Amino acid sequence: MKKNLNIFTAIAMTVALAMPARAEWEPTGEEFSGKQGNDFGLWMSAGIEKKINKKWSVDFDFEYRLKDNIDDSGWGEPARWTLGVGAEYKVLKWLKFDAGYKFMRDHSCATWNTEKYRESRGFWGTKHRFYVSATASYKYQNVKFSLRERWQYTYRPEVADVTYDWEDDEFLPKKGKGKNVSRTRLMVSYDKKRTWYEPYISAEMYLGNGLEKMRYTAGCEFKLNKHNHIDVFYRFQDINHDDNFNDRDSHILGVGYKLKF
């Protein structure tokens, strides 16, 4: 009972600290970029992890994201939902590899291009993402350092009648596109044996067409018992440039649940 009360208190404090980070944002009437205002989002996830043996494990997960989450109505706009499946192989005590696939549906906001006189409506699009990662870790006393290098390929099929050309008076499709991105993440965590919590901080760099964005995260994983784990985090996402419409700097509160067996 005391452990559950401590977990609830830590989650409540995280929410309270993150709430003031939301900033108001209004369209300017011109083509939007990642530096026009900040967004506040809520990311929620649930997953299952099955350990096959000492080296192999598989996992399934679902994620749902909201943007501009805390507004006057108390709710935000849906931004993305994802279904994923992956597998992990532990080569050595300090080295592991993983690979997986994600099916994604995400929302792109409306934009206006002043140079070409084209207006793009908001739309939901499908994405297929494949990834391969290698993670190396080192533990000094109760502090654990880990470095993950991930390659991911994302393909978005063509979406019909997305953009309206005012000069030619016609609708244009958003063509299909594939993209490769390299992601480098450094994480430091407090990993003491027989404790029910594990706080951590991390920084992740996205390299595609140059430096696209940075993610800075501070969170804590709570081990309710051997099988049930809850992860709560605050994340700041610094956008340099991105292919998504209206993608901009974001303050994010995340809550995740995982069942391990």
PDB file of C-alpha atoms in Angstrom:
ATOM      1  CA  MET A   1       0.000   0.000   0.000  1.00  0.00           C
ATOM      2  CA  LYS A   2       2.823   2.400   0.880  1.00  0.00           C
ATOM      3  CA  LYS A   3       4.612   1.620  -2.399  1.00  0.00           C
ATOM      4  CA  ASN A   4       1.443   2.324  -4.427  1.00  0.00           C
ATOM      5  CA  LEU A   5       0.961   5.639  -2.591  1.00  0.00           C
ATOM      6  CA  ASN A   6       4.554   6.655  -3.367  1.00  0.00           C
ATOM      7  CA  ILE A   7       4.079   5.791  -7.051  1.00  0.00           C
ATOM      8  CA  PHE A   8       0.850   7.799  -7.231  1.00  0.00           C
ATOM      9  CA  THR A   9       2.553  10.799  -5.575  1.00  0.00           C
ATOM     10  CA  ALA A  10       5.495  10.665  -8.021  1.00  0.00           C
ATOM     11  CA  ILE A  11       3.148  10.525 -11.038  1.00  0.00           C
ATOM     12  CA  ALA A  12       1.068  13.442  -9.709  1.00  0.00           C
ATOM     13  CA  MET A  13       4.211  15.553  -9.178  1.00  0.00           C
ATOM     14  CA  THR A  14       5.371  14.836 -12.736  1.00  0.00           C
ATOM     15  CA  VAL A  15       2.006  15.960 -14.145  1.00  0.00           C
ATOM     16  CA  ALA A  16       2.016  19.127 -12.005  1.00  0.00           C
ATOM     17  CA  LEU A  17       5.522  20.090 -13.110  1.00  0.00           C
ATOM     18  CA  ALA A  18       4.762  19.508 -16.787  1.00  0.00           C
ATOM     19  CA  MET A  19       1.468  21.452 -16.926  1.00  0.00           C
ATOM     20  CA  PRO A  20       2.940  24.984 -16.861  1.00  0.00           C
ATOM     21  CA  ALA A  21       5.111  24.110 -19.868  1.00  0.00           C
ATOM     22  CA  ARG A  22       2.210  24.431 -22.322  1.00  0.00           C
ATOM     23  CA  ALA A  23       2.390  27.458 -24.592  1.00  0.00           C
ATOM     24  CA  GLU A  24      -0.400  28.982 -26.705  1.00  0.00           C
ATOM     25  CA  TRP A  25      -0.029  28.701 -30.464  1.00  0.00           C
ATOM     26  CA  GLU A  26      -2.008  30.281 -33.264  1.00  0.00           C
ATOM     27  CA  PRO A  27      -1.617  29.894 -37.065  1.00  0.00           C
ATOM     28  CA  THR A  28       0.133  32.778 -38.807  1.00  0.00           C
ATOM     29  CA  GLY A  29      -1.382  32.240 -42.242  1.00  0.00           C
ATOM     30  CA  GLU A  30       1.958  31.277 -43.764  1.00  0.00           C
ATOM     31  CA  GLU A  31       3.667  27.934 -44.192  1.00  0.00           C
ATOM     32  CA  PHE A  32       4.343  26.543 -40.719  1.00  0.00           C
ATOM     33  CA  SER A  33       7.675  25.298 -39.442  1.00  0.00           C
ATOM     34  CA  GLY A  34       8.930  23.596 -36.305  1.00  0.00           C
ATOM     35  CA  LYS A  35       9.954  26.894 -34.687  1.00  0.00           C
ATOM     36  CA  GLN A  36       6.536  28.606 -34.647  1.00  0.00           C
ATOM     37  CA  GLY A  37       5.392  28.191 -31.056  1.00  0.00           C
ATOM     38  CA  ASN A  38       5.446  25.225 -28.691  1.00  0.00           C
ATOM     39  CA  ASP A  39       3.061  22.323 -28.397  1.00  0.00           C
ATOM     40  CA  PHE A  40       2.091  20.369 -25.285  1.00  0.00           C
ATOM     41  CA  GLY A  41       1.338  16.695 -25.841  1.00  0.00           C
ATOM     42  CA  LEU A  42       0.358  13.580 -23.959  1.00  0.00           C
ATOM     43  CA  TRP A  43       1.776  10.218 -25.048  1.00  0.00           C
ATOM     44  CA  MET A  44       0.251   6.999 -23.691  1.00  0.00           C
ATOM     45  CA  SER A  45       1.383   3.446 -24.348  1.00  0.00           C
ATOM     46  CA  ALA A  46       0.784  -0.146 -23.298  1.00  0.00           C
ATOM     47  CA  GLY A  47       2.849  -3.202 -24.138  1.00  0.00           C
ATOM     48  CA  ILE A  48       3.608  -6.851 -23.491  1.00  0.00           C
ATOM     49  CA  GLU A  49       7.109  -8.295 -23.273  1.00  0.00           C
ATOM     50  CA  LYS A  50       7.717 -12.048 -23.351  1.00  0.00           C
ATOM     51  CA  LYS A  51      11.109 -13.485 -22.426  1.00  0.00           C
ATOM     52  CA  ILE A  52      11.726 -16.632 -24.455  1.00  0.00           C
ATOM     53  CA  ASN A  53      15.091 -17.534 -22.892  1.00  0.00           C
ATOM     54  CA  LYS A  54      18.156 -15.806 -21.436  1.00  0.00           C
ATOM     55  CA  LYS A  55      19.013 -14.223 -24.779  1.00  0.00           C
ATOM     56  CA  TRP A  56      15.760 -13.769 -26.724  1.00  0.00           C
ATOM     57  CA  SER A  57      12.630 -11.743 -25.976  1.00  0.00           C
ATOM     58  CA  VAL A  58       9.717 -10.410 -28.036  1.00  0.00           C
ATOM     59  CA  ASP A  59       7.355  -7.501 -27.423  1.00  0.00           C
ATOM     60  CA  PHE A  60       4.097  -6.016 -28.680  1.00  0.00           C
ATOM     61  CA  ASP A  61       3.026  -2.438 -28.000  1.00  0.00           C
ATOM     62  CA  PHE A  62       0.357   0.164 -28.695  1.00  0.00           C
ATOM     63  CA  GLU A  63       0.897   3.935 -28.471  1.00  0.00           C
ATOM     64  CA  TYR A  64      -1.569   6.834 -28.648  1.00  0.00           C
ATOM     65  CA  ARG A  65      -0.512  10.480 -28.838  1.00  0.00           C
ATOM     66  CA  LEU A  66      -2.399  13.728 -28.240  1.00  0.00           C
ATOM     67  CA  LYS A  67      -1.212  17.224 -29.130  1.00  0.00           C
ATOM     68  CA  ASP A  68      -2.327  20.504 -27.490  1.00  0.00           C
ATOM     69  CA  ASN A  69      -3.626  18.169 -24.814  1.00  0.00           C
ATOM     70  CA  ILE A  70      -4.516  20.497 -21.964  1.00  0.00           C
ATOM     71  CA  ASP A  71      -6.821  23.118 -23.467  1.00  0.00           C
ATOM     72  CA  ASP A  72     -10.049  24.762 -22.345  1.00  0.00           C
ATOM     73  CA  SER A  73     -12.034  21.567 -22.871  1.00  0.00           C
ATOM     74  CA  GLY A  74      -9.501  19.435 -21.001  1.00  0.00           C
ATOM     75  CA  TRP A  75      -8.713  17.324 -24.070  1.00  0.00           C
ATOM     76  CA  GLY A  76      -6.428  17.656 -27.050  1.00  0.00           C
ATOM     77  CA  GLU A  77      -6.299  16.655 -30.693  1.00  0.00           C
ATOM     78  CA  PRO A  78      -5.318  13.096 -31.688  1.00  0.00           C
ATOM     79  CA  ALA A  79      -1.884  13.115 -33.300  1.00  0.00           C
ATOM     80  CA  ARG A  80      -0.868   9.476 -33.813  1.00  0.00           C
ATOM     81  CA  TRP A  81      -1.563   5.869 -32.951  1.00  0.00           C
ATOM     82  CA  THR A  82       0.905   3.047 -33.459  1.00  0.00           C
ATOM     83  CA  LEU A  83       0.970  -0.745 -33.350  1.00  0.00           C
ATOM     84  CA  GLY A  84       4.410  -2.321 -33.046  1.00  0.00           C
ATOM     85  CA  VAL A  85       6.123  -5.686 -32.801  1.00  0.00           C
ATOM     86  CA  GLY A  86       9.794  -6.324 -32.069  1.00  0.00           C
ATOM     87  CA  ALA A  87      12.425  -8.806 -30.937  1.00  0.00           C
ATOM     88  CA  GLU A  88      15.584  -8.433 -28.841  1.00  0.00           C
ATOM     89  CA  TYR A  89      18.725 -10.567 -28.717  1.00  0.00           C
ATOM     90  CA  LYS A  90      21.249 -10.222 -25.903  1.00  0.00           C
ATOM     91  CA  VAL A  91      24.703 -10.996 -27.316  1.00  0.00           C
ATOM     92  CA  LEU A  92      26.707 -10.233 -24.177  1.00  0.00           C
ATOM     93  CA  LYS A  93      25.929  -8.901 -20.726  1.00  0.00           C
ATOM     94  CA  TRP A  94      26.655  -5.374 -21.947  1.00  0.00           C
ATOM     95  CA  LEU A  95      25.508  -5.626 -25.588  1.00  0.00           C
ATOM     96  CA  LYS A  96      22.121  -6.317 -27.190  1.00  0.00           C
ATOM     97  CA  PHE A  97      20.449  -5.976 -30.583  1.00  0.00           C
ATOM     98  CA  ASP A  98      16.808  -5.424 -31.423  1.00  0.00           C
ATOM     99  CA  ALA A  99      14.667  -5.025 -34.538  1.00  0.00           C
ATOM    100  CA  GLY A 100      11.017  -4.388 -35.229  1.00  0.00           C
ATOM    101  CA  TYR A 101       8.164  -3.021 -37.315  1.00  0.00           C
ATOM    102  CA  LYS A 102       5.615  -0.282 -36.538  1.00  0.00           C
ATOM    103  CA  PHE A 103       2.315   0.441 -38.278  1.00  0.00           C
ATOM    104  CA  MET A 104       1.479   4.106 -37.796  1.00  0.00           C
ATOM    105  CA  ARG A 105      -1.476   6.402 -38.432  1.00  0.00           C
ATOM    106  CA  ASP A 106      -0.660  10.052 -37.831  1.00  0.00           C
ATOM    107  CA  HIS A 107      -2.336  13.391 -38.435  1.00  0.00           C
ATOM    108  CA  SER A 108      -0.806  16.251 -40.410  1.00  0.00           C
ATOM    109  CA  CYS A 109      -2.252  19.724 -39.899  1.00  0.00           C
ATOM    110  CA  ALA A 110      -3.341  22.136 -42.623  1.00  0.00           C
ATOM    111  CA  THR A 111      -0.706  24.417 -44.172  1.00  0.00           C
ATOM    112  CA  TRP A 112      -0.609  27.339 -46.598  1.00  0.00           C
ATOM    113  CA  ASN A 113       2.283  27.876 -49.028  1.00  0.00           C
ATOM    114  CA  THR A 114       2.464  31.591 -49.874  1.00  0.00           C
ATOM    115  CA  GLU A 115       4.973  31.110 -52.726  1.00  0.00           C
ATOM    116  CA  LYS A 116       3.102  28.436 -54.692  1.00  0.00           C
ATOM    117  CA  TYR A 117      -0.425  29.442 -53.635  1.00  0.00           C
ATOM    118  CA  ARG A 118      -1.186  25.946 -52.462  1.00  0.00           C
ATOM    119  CA  GLU A 119      -3.280  24.970 -49.486  1.00  0.00           C
ATOM    120  CA  SER A 120      -2.869  21.561 -47.856  1.00  0.00           C
ATOM    121  CA  ARG A 121      -5.748  20.284 -45.772  1.00  0.00           C
ATOM    122  CA  GLY A 122      -5.247  18.310 -42.586  1.00  0.00           C
ATOM    123  CA  PHE A 123      -5.247  14.578 -43.171  1.00  0.00           C
ATOM    124  CA  TRP A 124      -4.570  11.184 -41.604  1.00  0.00           C
ATOM    125  CA  GLY A 125      -1.821   9.184 -43.272  1.00  0.00           C
ATOM    126  CA  THR A 126      -0.361   5.703 -42.950  1.00  0.00           C
ATOM    127  CA  LYS A 127       3.311   5.019 -42.298  1.00  0.00           C
ATOM    128  CA  HIS A 128       5.317   1.794 -42.217  1.00  0.00           C
ATOM    129  CA  ARG A 129       8.465   1.873 -40.105  1.00  0.00           C
ATOM    130  CA  PHE A 130      11.275  -0.680 -39.798  1.00  0.00           C
ATOM    131  CA  TYR A 131      14.186  -0.347 -37.392  1.00  0.00           C
ATOM    132  CA  VAL A 132      17.362  -2.081 -36.203  1.00  0.00           C
ATOM    133  CA  SER A 133      19.240  -1.090 -33.025  1.00  0.00           C
ATOM    134  CA  ALA A 134      22.384  -1.890 -31.079  1.00  0.00           C
ATOM    135  CA  THR A 135      22.670  -0.942 -27.395  1.00  0.00           C
ATOM    136  CA  ALA A 136      25.837  -1.012 -25.300  1.00  0.00           C
ATOM    137  CA  SER A 137      25.715  -0.465 -21.523  1.00  0.00           C
ATOM    138  CA  TYR A 138      28.133   0.012 -18.650  1.00  0.00           C
ATOM    139  CA  LYS A 139      27.313   0.007 -14.936  1.00  0.00           C
ATOM    140  CA  TYR A 140      29.367   1.743 -12.263  1.00  0.00           C
ATOM    141  CA  GLN A 141      28.072   0.947  -8.770  1.00  0.00           C
ATOM    142  CA  ASN A 142      24.358   1.902  -8.990  1.00  0.00           C
ATOM    143  CA  VAL A 143      24.611   4.146 -12.041  1.00  0.00           C
ATOM    144  CA  LYS A 144      24.011   2.641 -15.474  1.00  0.00           C
ATOM    145  CA  PHE A 145      25.144   4.251 -18.739  1.00  0.00           C
ATOM    146  CA  SER A 146      23.768   3.074 -22.080  1.00  0.00           C
ATOM    147  CA  LEU A 147      24.331   4.140 -25.675  1.00  0.00           C
ATOM    148  CA  ARG A 148      21.840   3.096 -28.346  1.00  0.00           C
ATOM    149  CA  GLU A 149      22.381   3.487 -32.073  1.00  0.00           C
ATOM    150  CA  ARG A 150      19.260   2.957 -34.202  1.00  0.00           C
ATOM    151  CA  TRP A 151      18.638   2.992 -37.940  1.00  0.00           C
ATOM    152  CA  GLN A 152      15.034   3.380 -39.043  1.00  0.00           C
ATOM    153  CA  TYR A 153      13.318   3.466 -42.422  1.00  0.00           C
ATOM    154  CA  THR A 154       9.845   4.983 -42.726  1.00  0.00           C
ATOM    155  CA  TYR A 155       7.648   4.767 -45.814  1.00  0.00           C
ATOM    156  CA  ARG A 156       4.500   6.862 -46.269  1.00  0.00           C
ATOM    157  CA  PRO A 157       2.254   5.784 -49.189  1.00  0.00           C
ATOM    158  CA  GLU A 158       0.678   8.387 -51.465  1.00  0.00           C
ATOM    159  CA  VAL A 159      -2.389  10.233 -50.146  1.00  0.00           C
ATOM    160  CA  ALA A 160      -4.870  11.496 -52.766  1.00  0.00           C
ATOM    161  CA  ASP A 161      -6.365  15.017 -52.947  1.00  0.00           C
ATOM    162  CA  VAL A 162      -4.401  16.544 -50.098  1.00  0.00           C
ATOM    163  CA  THR A 163      -3.221  19.832 -51.643  1.00  0.00           C
ATOM    164  CA  TYR A 164      -5.327  22.385 -53.512  1.00  0.00           C
ATOM    165  CA  ASP A 165      -3.553  24.476 -56.164  1.00  0.00           C
ATOM    166  CA  TRP A 166      -5.346  27.830 -56.345  1.00  0.00           C
ATOM    167  CA  GLU A 167      -3.623  28.874 -59.595  1.00  0.00           C
ATOM    168  CA  ASP A 168      -4.504  25.722 -61.556  1.00  0.00           C
ATOM    169  CA  ASP A 169      -7.750  25.084 -59.630  1.00  0.00           C
ATOM    170  CA  GLU A 170      -7.011  21.422 -58.980  1.00  0.00           C
ATOM    171  CA  PHE A 171      -6.335  18.993 -56.155  1.00  0.00           C
ATOM    172  CA  LEU A 172      -2.911  17.363 -55.977  1.00  0.00           C
ATOM    173  CA  PRO A 173      -1.852  14.198 -54.125  1.00  0.00           C
ATOM    174  CA  LYS A 174       0.874  14.003 -51.528  1.00  0.00           C
ATOM    175  CA  LYS A 175       3.307  11.609 -53.145  1.00  0.00           C
ATOM    176  CA  GLY A 176       4.639   8.541 -51.375  1.00  0.00           C
ATOM    177  CA  LYS A 177       8.030   8.898 -49.764  1.00  0.00           C
ATOM    178  CA  GLY A 178      10.625   6.785 -47.978  1.00  0.00           C
ATOM    179  CA  LYS A 179      13.101   8.146 -45.465  1.00  0.00           C
ATOM    180  CA  ASN A 180      16.162   6.895 -43.580  1.00  0.00           C
ATOM    181  CA  VAL A 181      17.025   8.306 -40.154  1.00  0.00           C
ATOM    182  CA  SER A 182      19.860   7.565 -37.729  1.00  0.00           C
ATOM    183  CA  ARG A 183      19.019   7.956 -34.034  1.00  0.00           C
ATOM    184  CA  THR A 184      21.669   8.117 -31.288  1.00  0.00           C
ATOM    185  CA  ARG A 185      20.521   8.005 -27.657  1.00  0.00           C
ATOM    186  CA  LEU A 186      22.589   8.346 -24.484  1.00  0.00           C
ATOM    187  CA  MET A 187      20.845   7.352 -21.241  1.00  0.00           C
ATOM    188  CA  VAL A 188      21.894   7.477 -17.592  1.00  0.00           C
ATOM    189  CA  SER A 189      19.803   5.701 -14.943  1.00  0.00           C
ATOM    190  CA  TYR A 190      19.895   4.817 -11.253  1.00  0.00           C
ATOM    191  CA  ASP A 191      19.755   1.028 -11.321  1.00  0.00           C
ATOM    192  CA  LYS A 192      20.003  -0.381  -7.795  1.00  0.00           C
ATOM    193  CA  LYS A 193      19.059  -3.978  -7.102  1.00  0.00           C
ATOM    194  CA  ARG A 194      15.878  -4.695  -5.149  1.00  0.00           C
ATOM    195  CA  THR A 195      14.462  -1.185  -5.609  1.00  0.00           C
ATOM    196  CA  TRP A 196      10.973  -0.554  -7.023  1.00  0.00           C
ATOM    197  CA  TYR A 197      11.911   2.587  -8.937  1.00  0.00           C
ATOM    198  CA  GLU A 198      14.515   3.499 -11.576  1.00  0.00           C
ATOM    199  CA  PRO A 199      14.895   7.208 -12.456  1.00  0.00           C
ATOM    200  CA  TYR A 200      16.652   8.118 -15.690  1.00  0.00           C
ATOM    201  CA  ILE A 201      17.621  10.947 -18.023  1.00  0.00           C
ATOM    202  CA  SER A 202      18.437  10.730 -21.727  1.00  0.00           C
ATOM    203  CA  ALA A 203      19.265  12.748 -24.827  1.00  0.00           C
ATOM    204  CA  GLU A 204      18.566  11.524 -28.356  1.00  0.00           C
ATOM    205  CA  MET A 205      19.741  12.952 -31.673  1.00  0.00           C
ATOM    206  CA  TYR A 206      17.945  12.440 -35.022  1.00  0.00           C
ATOM    207  CA  LEU A 207      20.088  12.630 -38.153  1.00  0.00           C
ATOM    208  CA  GLY A 208      18.394  12.491 -41.566  1.00  0.00           C
ATOM    209  CA  ASN A 209      18.843  15.459 -43.847  1.00  0.00           C
ATOM    210  CA  GLY A 210      21.171  16.973 -41.290  1.00  0.00           C
ATOM    211  CA  LEU A 211      20.249  17.370 -37.630  1.00  0.00           C
ATOM    212  CA  GLU A 212      16.455  17.108 -37.629  1.00  0.00           C
ATOM    213  CA  LYS A 213      15.597  17.114 -33.933  1.00  0.00           C
ATOM    214  CA  MET A 214      16.746  16.460 -30.372  1.00  0.00           C
ATOM    215  CA  ARG A 215      14.821  14.778 -27.563  1.00  0.00           C
ATOM    216  CA  TYR A 216      15.619  15.433 -23.888  1.00  0.00           C
ATOM    217  CA  THR A 217      13.857  13.141 -21.413  1.00  0.00           C
ATOM    218  CA  ALA A 218      13.638  12.770 -17.629  1.00  0.00           C
ATOM    219  CA  GLY A 219      11.521  10.006 -16.168  1.00  0.00           C
ATOM    220  CA  CYS A 220      11.160   7.120 -13.790  1.00  0.00           C
ATOM    221  CA  GLU A 221      10.148   3.480 -14.180  1.00  0.00           C
ATOM    222  CA  PHE A 222       8.117   2.034 -11.305  1.00  0.00           C
ATOM    223  CA  LYS A 223       8.162  -1.731 -10.726  1.00  0.00           C
ATOM    224  CA  LEU A 224       4.801  -2.559  -9.162  1.00  0.00           C
ATOM    225  CA  ASN A 225       5.864  -6.216  -9.025  1.00  0.00           C
ATOM    226  CA  LYS A 226       7.808  -8.724 -11.102  1.00  0.00           C
ATOM    227  CA  HIS A 227       5.411  -8.469 -14.061  1.00  0.00           C
ATOM    228  CA  ASN A 228       3.854  -4.988 -13.971  1.00  0.00           C
ATOM    229  CA  HIS A 229       5.848  -1.851 -14.777  1.00  0.00           C
ATOM    230  CA  ILE A 230       4.809   1.796 -15.184  1.00  0.00           C
ATOM    231  CA  ASP A 231       6.947   4.441 -16.875  1.00  0.00           C
ATOM    232  CA  VAL A 232       6.329   8.196 -16.383  1.00  0.00           C
ATOM    233  CA  PHE A 233       8.412  10.829 -18.140  1.00  0.00           C
ATOM    234  CA  TYR A 234       8.678  14.441 -19.233  1.00  0.00           C
ATOM    235  CA  ARG A 235      10.232  15.118 -22.650  1.00  0.00           C
ATOM    236  CA  PHE A 236      11.224  18.227 -24.538  1.00  0.00           C
ATOM    237  CA  GLN A 237      11.430  17.778 -28.295  1.00  0.00           C
ATOM    238  CA  ASP A 238      13.519  20.402 -30.094  1.00  0.00           C
ATOM    239  CA  ILE A 239      12.656  20.434 -33.813  1.00  0.00           C
ATOM    240  CA  ASN A 240      15.264  21.689 -36.271  1.00  0.00           C
ATOM    241  CA  HIS A 241      13.438  20.650 -39.454  1.00  0.00           C
ATOM    242  CA  ASP A 242      11.080  17.802 -40.248  1.00  0.00           C
ATOM    243  CA  ASP A 243       8.934  16.507 -43.114  1.00  0.00           C
ATOM    244  CA  ASN A 244       5.722  16.543 -41.064  1.00  0.00           C
ATOM    245  CA  PHE A 245       3.318  19.440 -41.484  1.00  0.00           C
ATOM    246  CA  ASN A 246       3.276  21.745 -38.446  1.00  0.00           C
ATOM    247  CA  ASP A 247       5.791  19.712 -36.485  1.00  0.00           C
ATOM    248  CA  ARG A 248       7.161  22.089 -33.873  1.00  0.00           C
ATOM    249  CA  ASP A 249       8.941  22.189 -30.514  1.00  0.00           C
ATOM    250  CA  SER A 250       7.003  20.144 -27.954  1.00  0.00           C
ATOM    251  CA  HIS A 251       6.694  19.633 -24.205  1.00  0.00           C
ATOM    252  CA  ILE A 252       5.489  16.072 -23.667  1.00  0.00           C
ATOM    253  CA  LEU A 253       4.136  14.148 -20.718  1.00  0.00           C
ATOM    254  CA  GLY A 254       4.307  10.375 -21.178  1.00  0.00           C
ATOM    255  CA  VAL A 255       2.729   7.484 -19.300  1.00  0.00           C
ATOM    256  CA  GLY A 256       3.362   3.862 -20.253  1.00  0.00           C
ATOM    257  CA  TYR A 257       2.454   0.431 -18.912  1.00  0.00           C
ATOM    258  CA  LYS A 258       4.239  -2.832 -19.677  1.00  0.00           C
ATOM    259  CA  LEU A 259       3.434  -6.395 -18.724  1.00  0.00           C
ATOM    260  CA  LYS A 260       6.552  -8.573 -18.525  1.00  0.00           C
ATOM    261  CA  PHE A 261       6.501 -12.345 -18.237  1.00  0.00           C
TER     262      PHE A 261
END
